[in-house]
Amino acid sequence: MRLSRFAAVSSSLLLGAVLALTGAGAAQAAETAALDYVALGDSYSSGVGSGSYDSASGDCKRSTKAYPVLWKNANAPSSFAFTACSGAQTGDVTANQLGPLSAATDLVSVTIGGNDAGFADVMTTCVLQSEATCISRVNQAKSYVDTTLPGKLDSVYTAIRNKAPAAHVVVLGYPRFYQLGGSCIAGLSENERSAINGASDYLNAAVAKRAADHGYTFSSVVPSFTGHEICSSSSWLHSVNWLNIGESYHPTAAGQSGGYLPSFRNVV
């Protein structure tokens, strides 16, 4: 008799635990499904480098493999607007991407600042010119990050808050591009690779500071990409691609799904 009572009590406790967990899961799923999500930003959010571009997005090159779409597919929010665009600078976000934002918007993601700081020109300079010229151009970009970029980020972040006052805003950073001491035997010098990595860290620190000052959540993608940089044995970033120069130094599909998606998902 005692055993039967014990079994009954155990079964009751187990059932209660299952129901509690199921209820919590259902509540969480319902909460996610009720979200209105807007994805803003530059090519790292539009998915340049991951292929499978939506032809309707034209030169913005929005990919079905970009992290905002992957998150949307997994979570089925009540609404989803994807306005991130390849080549976007801060002014492009405020001028062209904020239309879907409203007081009803619950979640916003954004990557921005790299193009303002001259990312593409830095990489072109470093690939085509001398080490000294490369490092000089990197330092010029860092000076811009110190003096000019903070105000431009403030303009974007303020505009987002004005249009979506209740939204949880997630600002994602940029990966380091190179694994130092890695497998690359040609191309840039280690000094150039180190300088470029340092500039990425410098940019991320500035973006994180401005995001925090606006009450936004900054999510670094550096941990997710560690071990998957260029010169690693499993790179999630394109190196220079002379046949498709626009995809150079952008995440592959694996970089979007394995690097950006978890970095976003973990803070939503």
PDB file of C-alpha atoms in Angstrom:
ATOM      1  CA  MET A   1       0.000   0.000   0.000  1.00  0.00           C
ATOM      2  CA  ARG A   2       2.813   2.376   0.888  1.00  0.00           C
ATOM      3  CA  LEU A   3       4.465   1.725  -2.469  1.00  0.00           C
ATOM      4  CA  SER A   4       1.215   2.487  -4.295  1.00  0.00           C
ATOM      5  CA  ARG A   5       0.825   5.756  -2.449  1.00  0.00           C
ATOM      6  CA  PHE A   6       4.437   6.663  -3.207  1.00  0.00           C
ATOM      7  CA  ALA A   7       3.925   5.846  -6.849  1.00  0.00           C
ATOM      8  CA  ALA A   8       0.754   7.904  -6.954  1.00  0.00           C
ATOM      9  CA  VAL A   9       2.424  10.881  -5.309  1.00  0.00           C
ATOM     10  CA  SER A  10       5.442  10.558  -7.610  1.00  0.00           C
ATOM     11  CA  SER A  11       3.205  10.382 -10.651  1.00  0.00           C
ATOM     12  CA  SER A  12       1.289  13.404  -9.465  1.00  0.00           C
ATOM     13  CA  LEU A  13       4.483  15.390  -8.937  1.00  0.00           C
ATOM     14  CA  LEU A  14       5.831  14.326 -12.313  1.00  0.00           C
ATOM     15  CA  LEU A  15       2.590  15.275 -14.039  1.00  0.00           C
ATOM     16  CA  GLY A  16       2.613  18.643 -12.308  1.00  0.00           C
ATOM     17  CA  ALA A  17       6.170  19.271 -13.382  1.00  0.00           C
ATOM     18  CA  VAL A  18       5.381  18.332 -16.965  1.00  0.00           C
ATOM     19  CA  LEU A  19       2.332  20.581 -17.009  1.00  0.00           C
ATOM     20  CA  ALA A  20       4.322  23.432 -15.507  1.00  0.00           C
ATOM     21  CA  LEU A  21       7.081  23.053 -18.070  1.00  0.00           C
ATOM     22  CA  THR A  22       4.602  22.700 -20.910  1.00  0.00           C
ATOM     23  CA  GLY A  23       2.736  25.753 -19.719  1.00  0.00           C
ATOM     24  CA  ALA A  24       5.928  27.772 -19.483  1.00  0.00           C
ATOM     25  CA  GLY A  25       6.968  26.658 -22.961  1.00  0.00           C
ATOM     26  CA  ALA A  26       3.550  27.514 -24.353  1.00  0.00           C
ATOM     27  CA  ALA A  27       3.633  30.910 -22.666  1.00  0.00           C
ATOM     28  CA  GLN A  28       7.079  31.602 -24.067  1.00  0.00           C
ATOM     29  CA  ALA A  29       6.013  30.527 -27.547  1.00  0.00           C
ATOM     30  CA  ALA A  30       2.902  32.711 -27.315  1.00  0.00           C
ATOM     31  CA  GLU A  31       5.004  35.663 -26.179  1.00  0.00           C
ATOM     32  CA  THR A  32       7.400  35.235 -29.112  1.00  0.00           C
ATOM     33  CA  ALA A  33       4.538  34.824 -31.573  1.00  0.00           C
ATOM     34  CA  ALA A  34       3.036  38.108 -30.380  1.00  0.00           C
ATOM     35  CA  LEU A  35       6.175  40.078 -31.250  1.00  0.00           C
ATOM     36  CA  ASP A  36       6.315  42.654 -34.013  1.00  0.00           C
ATOM     37  CA  TYR A  37       9.915  42.480 -35.258  1.00  0.00           C
ATOM     38  CA  VAL A  38      11.793  44.900 -37.524  1.00  0.00           C
ATOM     39  CA  ALA A  39      15.324  44.151 -38.807  1.00  0.00           C
ATOM     40  CA  LEU A  40      17.417  47.183 -39.757  1.00  0.00           C
ATOM     41  CA  GLY A  41      21.030  47.732 -40.720  1.00  0.00           C
ATOM     42  CA  ASP A  42      23.769  47.149 -43.245  1.00  0.00           C
ATOM     43  CA  SER A  43      25.047  44.157 -45.225  1.00  0.00           C
ATOM     44  CA  TYR A  44      25.827  42.139 -42.097  1.00  0.00           C
ATOM     45  CA  SER A  45      22.105  42.157 -41.330  1.00  0.00           C
ATOM     46  CA  SER A  46      20.850  41.935 -44.923  1.00  0.00           C
ATOM     47  CA  GLY A  47      22.939  38.788 -45.376  1.00  0.00           C
ATOM     48  CA  VAL A  48      25.448  39.734 -48.066  1.00  0.00           C
ATOM     49  CA  GLY A  49      27.795  36.786 -48.486  1.00  0.00           C
ATOM     50  CA  SER A  50      25.249  34.127 -47.579  1.00  0.00           C
ATOM     51  CA  GLY A  51      23.602  33.888 -51.005  1.00  0.00           C
ATOM     52  CA  SER A  52      19.923  33.161 -51.677  1.00  0.00           C
ATOM     53  CA  TYR A  53      19.070  36.827 -52.199  1.00  0.00           C
ATOM     54  CA  ASP A  54      15.509  38.013 -52.579  1.00  0.00           C
ATOM     55  CA  SER A  55      15.355  39.450 -56.096  1.00  0.00           C
ATOM     56  CA  ALA A  56      12.767  41.985 -54.940  1.00  0.00           C
ATOM     57  CA  SER A  57      15.352  43.536 -52.614  1.00  0.00           C
ATOM     58  CA  GLY A  58      17.550  44.607 -55.528  1.00  0.00           C
ATOM     59  CA  ASP A  59      20.916  46.056 -54.538  1.00  0.00           C
ATOM     60  CA  CYS A  60      20.046  45.710 -50.844  1.00  0.00           C
ATOM     61  CA  LYS A  61      20.703  41.972 -51.253  1.00  0.00           C
ATOM     62  CA  ARG A  62      18.463  40.692 -48.486  1.00  0.00           C
ATOM     63  CA  SER A  63      19.090  37.012 -48.042  1.00  0.00           C
ATOM     64  CA  THR A  64      16.751  34.268 -46.908  1.00  0.00           C
ATOM     65  CA  LYS A  65      19.777  32.971 -44.967  1.00  0.00           C
ATOM     66  CA  ALA A  66      20.356  36.196 -43.018  1.00  0.00           C
ATOM     67  CA  TYR A  67      19.970  35.951 -39.242  1.00  0.00           C
ATOM     68  CA  PRO A  68      16.762  38.081 -39.095  1.00  0.00           C
ATOM     69  CA  VAL A  69      14.986  35.711 -41.496  1.00  0.00           C
ATOM     70  CA  LEU A  70      16.349  32.636 -39.718  1.00  0.00           C
ATOM     71  CA  TRP A  71      15.067  33.986 -36.384  1.00  0.00           C
ATOM     72  CA  LYS A  72      11.702  34.839 -37.936  1.00  0.00           C
ATOM     73  CA  ASN A  73      11.357  31.348 -39.423  1.00  0.00           C
ATOM     74  CA  ALA A  74      12.116  29.719 -36.068  1.00  0.00           C
ATOM     75  CA  ASN A  75       9.890  31.958 -33.946  1.00  0.00           C
ATOM     76  CA  ALA A  76       6.995  33.043 -36.162  1.00  0.00           C
ATOM     77  CA  PRO A  77       6.509  36.577 -34.832  1.00  0.00           C
ATOM     78  CA  SER A  78       3.152  38.191 -35.524  1.00  0.00           C
ATOM     79  CA  SER A  79       4.801  40.576 -37.986  1.00  0.00           C
ATOM     80  CA  PHE A  80       8.233  40.892 -39.582  1.00  0.00           C
ATOM     81  CA  ALA A  81       9.731  43.737 -41.601  1.00  0.00           C
ATOM     82  CA  PHE A  82      13.175  43.398 -43.153  1.00  0.00           C
ATOM     83  CA  THR A  83      14.641  46.700 -44.346  1.00  0.00           C
ATOM     84  CA  ALA A  84      18.391  46.118 -43.812  1.00  0.00           C
ATOM     85  CA  CYS A  85      20.357  47.009 -46.922  1.00  0.00           C
ATOM     86  CA  SER A  86      23.814  46.332 -48.303  1.00  0.00           C
ATOM     87  CA  GLY A  87      26.066  49.365 -48.115  1.00  0.00           C
ATOM     88  CA  ALA A  88      23.881  51.204 -45.626  1.00  0.00           C
ATOM     89  CA  GLN A  89      25.368  53.957 -43.512  1.00  0.00           C
ATOM     90  CA  THR A  90      23.743  55.585 -40.505  1.00  0.00           C
ATOM     91  CA  GLY A  91      22.025  58.211 -42.649  1.00  0.00           C
ATOM     92  CA  ASP A  92      20.538  55.528 -44.878  1.00  0.00           C
ATOM     93  CA  VAL A  93      18.924  53.845 -41.888  1.00  0.00           C
ATOM     94  CA  THR A  94      17.239  57.032 -40.706  1.00  0.00           C
ATOM     95  CA  ALA A  95      16.227  58.055 -44.240  1.00  0.00           C
ATOM     96  CA  ASN A  96      15.102  54.738 -45.714  1.00  0.00           C
ATOM     97  CA  GLN A  97      14.653  51.950 -43.186  1.00  0.00           C
ATOM     98  CA  LEU A  98      12.497  53.177 -40.312  1.00  0.00           C
ATOM     99  CA  GLY A  99       9.116  53.127 -42.079  1.00  0.00           C
ATOM    100  CA  PRO A 100       7.900  49.863 -40.474  1.00  0.00           C
ATOM    101  CA  LEU A 101       8.651  51.068 -36.926  1.00  0.00           C
ATOM    102  CA  SER A 102       5.736  52.146 -34.745  1.00  0.00           C
ATOM    103  CA  ALA A 103       4.546  52.257 -31.161  1.00  0.00           C
ATOM    104  CA  ALA A 104       3.505  48.613 -31.638  1.00  0.00           C
ATOM    105  CA  THR A 105       7.018  47.418 -32.534  1.00  0.00           C
ATOM    106  CA  ASP A 106       8.339  45.039 -29.872  1.00  0.00           C
ATOM    107  CA  LEU A 107      11.742  43.993 -31.219  1.00  0.00           C
ATOM    108  CA  VAL A 108      14.365  45.696 -33.386  1.00  0.00           C
ATOM    109  CA  SER A 109      17.763  44.413 -34.536  1.00  0.00           C
ATOM    110  CA  VAL A 110      20.445  46.500 -36.207  1.00  0.00           C
ATOM    111  CA  THR A 111      24.063  46.409 -37.364  1.00  0.00           C
ATOM    112  CA  ILE A 112      25.398  49.800 -38.418  1.00  0.00           C
ATOM    113  CA  GLY A 113      28.557  51.883 -38.320  1.00  0.00           C
ATOM    114  CA  GLY A 114      31.018  49.832 -40.337  1.00  0.00           C
ATOM    115  CA  ASN A 115      30.333  51.603 -43.616  1.00  0.00           C
ATOM    116  CA  ASP A 116      30.456  55.033 -41.978  1.00  0.00           C
ATOM    117  CA  ALA A 117      33.912  54.162 -40.638  1.00  0.00           C
ATOM    118  CA  GLY A 118      35.097  53.252 -44.144  1.00  0.00           C
ATOM    119  CA  PHE A 119      35.244  49.463 -43.786  1.00  0.00           C
ATOM    120  CA  ALA A 120      35.266  48.782 -47.529  1.00  0.00           C
ATOM    121  CA  ASP A 121      37.984  51.341 -48.247  1.00  0.00           C
ATOM    122  CA  VAL A 122      40.125  50.043 -45.381  1.00  0.00           C
ATOM    123  CA  MET A 123      40.026  46.520 -46.772  1.00  0.00           C
ATOM    124  CA  THR A 124      40.667  47.687 -50.351  1.00  0.00           C
ATOM    125  CA  THR A 125      43.637  49.765 -49.195  1.00  0.00           C
ATOM    126  CA  CYS A 126      45.093  46.891 -47.200  1.00  0.00           C
ATOM    127  CA  VAL A 127      44.712  44.368 -50.010  1.00  0.00           C
ATOM    128  CA  LEU A 128      46.125  46.579 -52.766  1.00  0.00           C
ATOM    129  CA  GLN A 129      48.699  48.777 -51.060  1.00  0.00           C
ATOM    130  CA  SER A 130      51.649  48.564 -48.696  1.00  0.00           C
ATOM    131  CA  GLU A 131      51.611  47.531 -45.069  1.00  0.00           C
ATOM    132  CA  ALA A 132      52.417  51.064 -43.957  1.00  0.00           C
ATOM    133  CA  THR A 133      49.586  52.507 -46.057  1.00  0.00           C
ATOM    134  CA  CYS A 134      47.206  49.847 -44.728  1.00  0.00           C
ATOM    135  CA  ILE A 135      47.974  50.594 -41.097  1.00  0.00           C
ATOM    136  CA  SER A 136      47.746  54.338 -41.737  1.00  0.00           C
ATOM    137  CA  ARG A 137      44.256  53.841 -43.240  1.00  0.00           C
ATOM    138  CA  VAL A 138      43.225  51.703 -40.255  1.00  0.00           C
ATOM    139  CA  ASN A 139      44.324  54.466 -37.890  1.00  0.00           C
ATOM    140  CA  GLN A 140      42.383  56.998 -39.940  1.00  0.00           C
ATOM    141  CA  ALA A 141      39.265  54.865 -39.544  1.00  0.00           C
ATOM    142  CA  LYS A 142      39.822  54.626 -35.786  1.00  0.00           C
ATOM    143  CA  SER A 143      40.089  58.402 -35.602  1.00  0.00           C
ATOM    144  CA  TYR A 144      36.720  58.665 -37.351  1.00  0.00           C
ATOM    145  CA  VAL A 145      35.260  56.230 -34.820  1.00  0.00           C
ATOM    146  CA  ASP A 146      36.499  58.518 -32.038  1.00  0.00           C
ATOM    147  CA  THR A 147      35.433  61.854 -33.446  1.00  0.00           C
ATOM    148  CA  THR A 148      32.462  61.437 -35.772  1.00  0.00           C
ATOM    149  CA  LEU A 149      30.774  58.045 -35.506  1.00  0.00           C
ATOM    150  CA  PRO A 150      29.322  58.470 -31.986  1.00  0.00           C
ATOM    151  CA  GLY A 151      27.149  61.377 -33.093  1.00  0.00           C
ATOM    152  CA  LYS A 152      25.935  59.481 -36.153  1.00  0.00           C
ATOM    153  CA  LEU A 153      25.054  56.441 -34.033  1.00  0.00           C
ATOM    154  CA  ASP A 154      23.214  58.717 -31.604  1.00  0.00           C
ATOM    155  CA  SER A 155      21.098  60.011 -34.482  1.00  0.00           C
ATOM    156  CA  VAL A 156      20.109  56.495 -35.541  1.00  0.00           C
ATOM    157  CA  TYR A 157      19.437  55.229 -32.034  1.00  0.00           C
ATOM    158  CA  THR A 158      17.371  58.289 -31.146  1.00  0.00           C
ATOM    159  CA  ALA A 159      15.326  57.971 -34.333  1.00  0.00           C
ATOM    160  CA  ILE A 160      14.602  54.315 -33.566  1.00  0.00           C
ATOM    161  CA  ARG A 161      13.437  55.154 -30.051  1.00  0.00           C
ATOM    162  CA  ASN A 162      11.261  58.016 -31.261  1.00  0.00           C
ATOM    163  CA  LYS A 163       9.434  55.744 -33.689  1.00  0.00           C
ATOM    164  CA  ALA A 164       9.378  52.588 -31.539  1.00  0.00           C
ATOM    165  CA  PRO A 165       9.356  53.792 -27.916  1.00  0.00           C
ATOM    166  CA  ALA A 166       8.515  50.399 -26.400  1.00  0.00           C
ATOM    167  CA  ALA A 167      10.792  48.198 -28.512  1.00  0.00           C
ATOM    168  CA  HIS A 168      13.588  45.996 -27.216  1.00  0.00           C
ATOM    169  CA  VAL A 169      16.468  47.108 -29.453  1.00  0.00           C
ATOM    170  CA  VAL A 170      19.367  44.716 -30.062  1.00  0.00           C
ATOM    171  CA  VAL A 171      22.523  46.199 -31.580  1.00  0.00           C
ATOM    172  CA  LEU A 172      24.891  43.560 -32.943  1.00  0.00           C
ATOM    173  CA  GLY A 173      28.580  44.093 -33.559  1.00  0.00           C
ATOM    174  CA  TYR A 174      31.065  42.896 -36.150  1.00  0.00           C
ATOM    175  CA  PRO A 175      33.403  39.870 -36.086  1.00  0.00           C
ATOM    176  CA  ARG A 176      37.165  39.940 -36.002  1.00  0.00           C
ATOM    177  CA  PHE A 177      38.243  39.013 -39.512  1.00  0.00           C
ATOM    178  CA  TYR A 178      41.451  37.069 -39.014  1.00  0.00           C
ATOM    179  CA  GLN A 179      42.758  34.223 -36.916  1.00  0.00           C
ATOM    180  CA  LEU A 180      46.293  35.341 -36.154  1.00  0.00           C
ATOM    181  CA  GLY A 181      48.935  32.686 -36.630  1.00  0.00           C
ATOM    182  CA  GLY A 182      46.436  30.783 -38.752  1.00  0.00           C
ATOM    183  CA  SER A 183      46.670  28.827 -41.962  1.00  0.00           C
ATOM    184  CA  CYS A 184      46.984  31.728 -44.445  1.00  0.00           C
ATOM    185  CA  ILE A 185      50.321  31.630 -46.260  1.00  0.00           C
ATOM    186  CA  ALA A 186      49.731  34.570 -48.588  1.00  0.00           C
ATOM    187  CA  GLY A 187      47.916  37.868 -48.673  1.00  0.00           C
ATOM    188  CA  LEU A 188      48.074  40.385 -45.853  1.00  0.00           C
ATOM    189  CA  SER A 189      50.896  40.430 -43.327  1.00  0.00           C
ATOM    190  CA  GLU A 190      50.287  39.464 -39.704  1.00  0.00           C
ATOM    191  CA  ASN A 191      50.758  43.123 -38.766  1.00  0.00           C
ATOM    192  CA  GLU A 192      47.990  44.118 -41.165  1.00  0.00           C
ATOM    193  CA  ARG A 193      45.691  41.358 -39.935  1.00  0.00           C
ATOM    194  CA  SER A 194      46.327  42.347 -36.332  1.00  0.00           C
ATOM    195  CA  ALA A 195      45.631  46.013 -37.107  1.00  0.00           C
ATOM    196  CA  ILE A 196      42.364  45.147 -38.854  1.00  0.00           C
ATOM    197  CA  ASN A 197      41.251  42.960 -35.942  1.00  0.00           C
ATOM    198  CA  GLY A 198      42.112  45.775 -33.557  1.00  0.00           C
ATOM    199  CA  ALA A 199      40.048  48.208 -35.606  1.00  0.00           C
ATOM    200  CA  SER A 200      37.084  45.835 -35.458  1.00  0.00           C
ATOM    201  CA  ASP A 201      37.380  45.699 -31.672  1.00  0.00           C
ATOM    202  CA  TYR A 202      37.661  49.491 -31.601  1.00  0.00           C
ATOM    203  CA  LEU A 203      34.504  49.881 -33.664  1.00  0.00           C
ATOM    204  CA  ASN A 204      32.614  47.347 -31.541  1.00  0.00           C
ATOM    205  CA  ALA A 205      33.563  49.167 -28.353  1.00  0.00           C
ATOM    206  CA  ALA A 206      32.258  52.468 -29.713  1.00  0.00           C
ATOM    207  CA  VAL A 207      29.015  50.902 -30.947  1.00  0.00           C
ATOM    208  CA  ALA A 208      28.497  49.108 -27.636  1.00  0.00           C
ATOM    209  CA  LYS A 209      29.023  52.329 -25.668  1.00  0.00           C
ATOM    210  CA  ARG A 210      26.506  54.291 -27.698  1.00  0.00           C
ATOM    211  CA  ALA A 211      23.997  51.428 -27.558  1.00  0.00           C
ATOM    212  CA  ALA A 212      24.298  51.207 -23.759  1.00  0.00           C
ATOM    213  CA  ASP A 213      23.862  54.965 -23.398  1.00  0.00           C
ATOM    214  CA  HIS A 214      20.540  54.665 -25.235  1.00  0.00           C
ATOM    215  CA  GLY A 215      19.401  51.727 -23.111  1.00  0.00           C
ATOM    216  CA  TYR A 216      19.844  49.231 -25.929  1.00  0.00           C
ATOM    217  CA  THR A 217      21.274  45.722 -25.745  1.00  0.00           C
ATOM    218  CA  PHE A 218      24.625  45.196 -27.447  1.00  0.00           C
ATOM    219  CA  SER A 219      25.478  41.653 -28.522  1.00  0.00           C
ATOM    220  CA  SER A 220      29.025  40.836 -29.560  1.00  0.00           C
ATOM    221  CA  VAL A 221      29.470  38.250 -32.303  1.00  0.00           C
ATOM    222  CA  VAL A 222      33.204  37.886 -31.630  1.00  0.00           C
ATOM    223  CA  PRO A 223      32.796  34.866 -29.299  1.00  0.00           C
ATOM    224  CA  SER A 224      30.608  33.048 -31.839  1.00  0.00           C
ATOM    225  CA  PHE A 225      33.087  33.665 -34.662  1.00  0.00           C
ATOM    226  CA  THR A 226      36.173  32.728 -32.646  1.00  0.00           C
ATOM    227  CA  GLY A 227      37.763  29.758 -34.404  1.00  0.00           C
ATOM    228  CA  HIS A 228      35.874  30.605 -37.599  1.00  0.00           C
ATOM    229  CA  GLU A 229      37.780  33.669 -38.770  1.00  0.00           C
ATOM    230  CA  ILE A 230      39.650  33.940 -42.075  1.00  0.00           C
ATOM    231  CA  CYS A 231      42.846  31.849 -41.843  1.00  0.00           C
ATOM    232  CA  SER A 232      41.105  29.309 -39.603  1.00  0.00           C
ATOM    233  CA  SER A 233      40.369  25.772 -40.747  1.00  0.00           C
ATOM    234  CA  SER A 234      36.621  26.485 -40.715  1.00  0.00           C
ATOM    235  CA  SER A 235      36.074  30.078 -41.783  1.00  0.00           C
ATOM    236  CA  TRP A 236      32.611  31.621 -41.599  1.00  0.00           C
ATOM    237  CA  LEU A 237      33.826  34.716 -43.435  1.00  0.00           C
ATOM    238  CA  HIS A 238      34.657  35.226 -47.089  1.00  0.00           C
ATOM    239  CA  SER A 239      38.188  36.359 -47.799  1.00  0.00           C
ATOM    240  CA  VAL A 240      38.751  38.651 -50.778  1.00  0.00           C
ATOM    241  CA  ASN A 241      36.733  37.321 -53.723  1.00  0.00           C
ATOM    242  CA  TRP A 242      37.769  38.915 -57.005  1.00  0.00           C
ATOM    243  CA  LEU A 243      34.841  37.282 -58.818  1.00  0.00           C
ATOM    244  CA  ASN A 244      32.286  38.720 -56.394  1.00  0.00           C
ATOM    245  CA  ILE A 245      34.021  41.567 -54.621  1.00  0.00           C
ATOM    246  CA  GLY A 246      30.884  42.631 -52.749  1.00  0.00           C
ATOM    247  CA  GLU A 247      30.829  39.405 -50.749  1.00  0.00           C
ATOM    248  CA  SER A 248      34.431  39.789 -49.590  1.00  0.00           C
ATOM    249  CA  TYR A 249      34.846  39.965 -45.812  1.00  0.00           C
ATOM    250  CA  HIS A 250      31.203  39.150 -45.156  1.00  0.00           C
ATOM    251  CA  PRO A 251      29.735  36.182 -43.286  1.00  0.00           C
ATOM    252  CA  THR A 252      28.909  33.034 -45.196  1.00  0.00           C
ATOM    253  CA  ALA A 253      25.576  31.280 -44.641  1.00  0.00           C
ATOM    254  CA  ALA A 254      27.282  29.386 -41.794  1.00  0.00           C
ATOM    255  CA  GLY A 255      28.396  32.726 -40.340  1.00  0.00           C
ATOM    256  CA  GLN A 256      24.817  33.950 -40.306  1.00  0.00           C
ATOM    257  CA  SER A 257      23.380  30.765 -38.789  1.00  0.00           C
ATOM    258  CA  GLY A 258      26.276  29.896 -36.477  1.00  0.00           C
ATOM    259  CA  GLY A 259      27.592  33.364 -35.661  1.00  0.00           C
ATOM    260  CA  TYR A 260      24.931  36.057 -35.880  1.00  0.00           C
ATOM    261  CA  LEU A 261      21.779  34.045 -35.182  1.00  0.00           C
ATOM    262  CA  PRO A 262      22.811  32.700 -31.738  1.00  0.00           C
ATOM    263  CA  SER A 263      24.275  36.069 -30.773  1.00  0.00           C
ATOM    264  CA  PHE A 264      20.872  37.619 -31.496  1.00  0.00           C
ATOM    265  CA  ARG A 265      18.750  34.773 -30.146  1.00  0.00           C
ATOM    266  CA  ASN A 266      20.570  34.715 -26.809  1.00  0.00           C
ATOM    267  CA  VAL A 267      19.596  38.299 -25.958  1.00  0.00           C
ATOM    268  CA  VAL A 268      16.042  38.438 -27.304  1.00  0.00           C
TER     269      VAL A 268
END
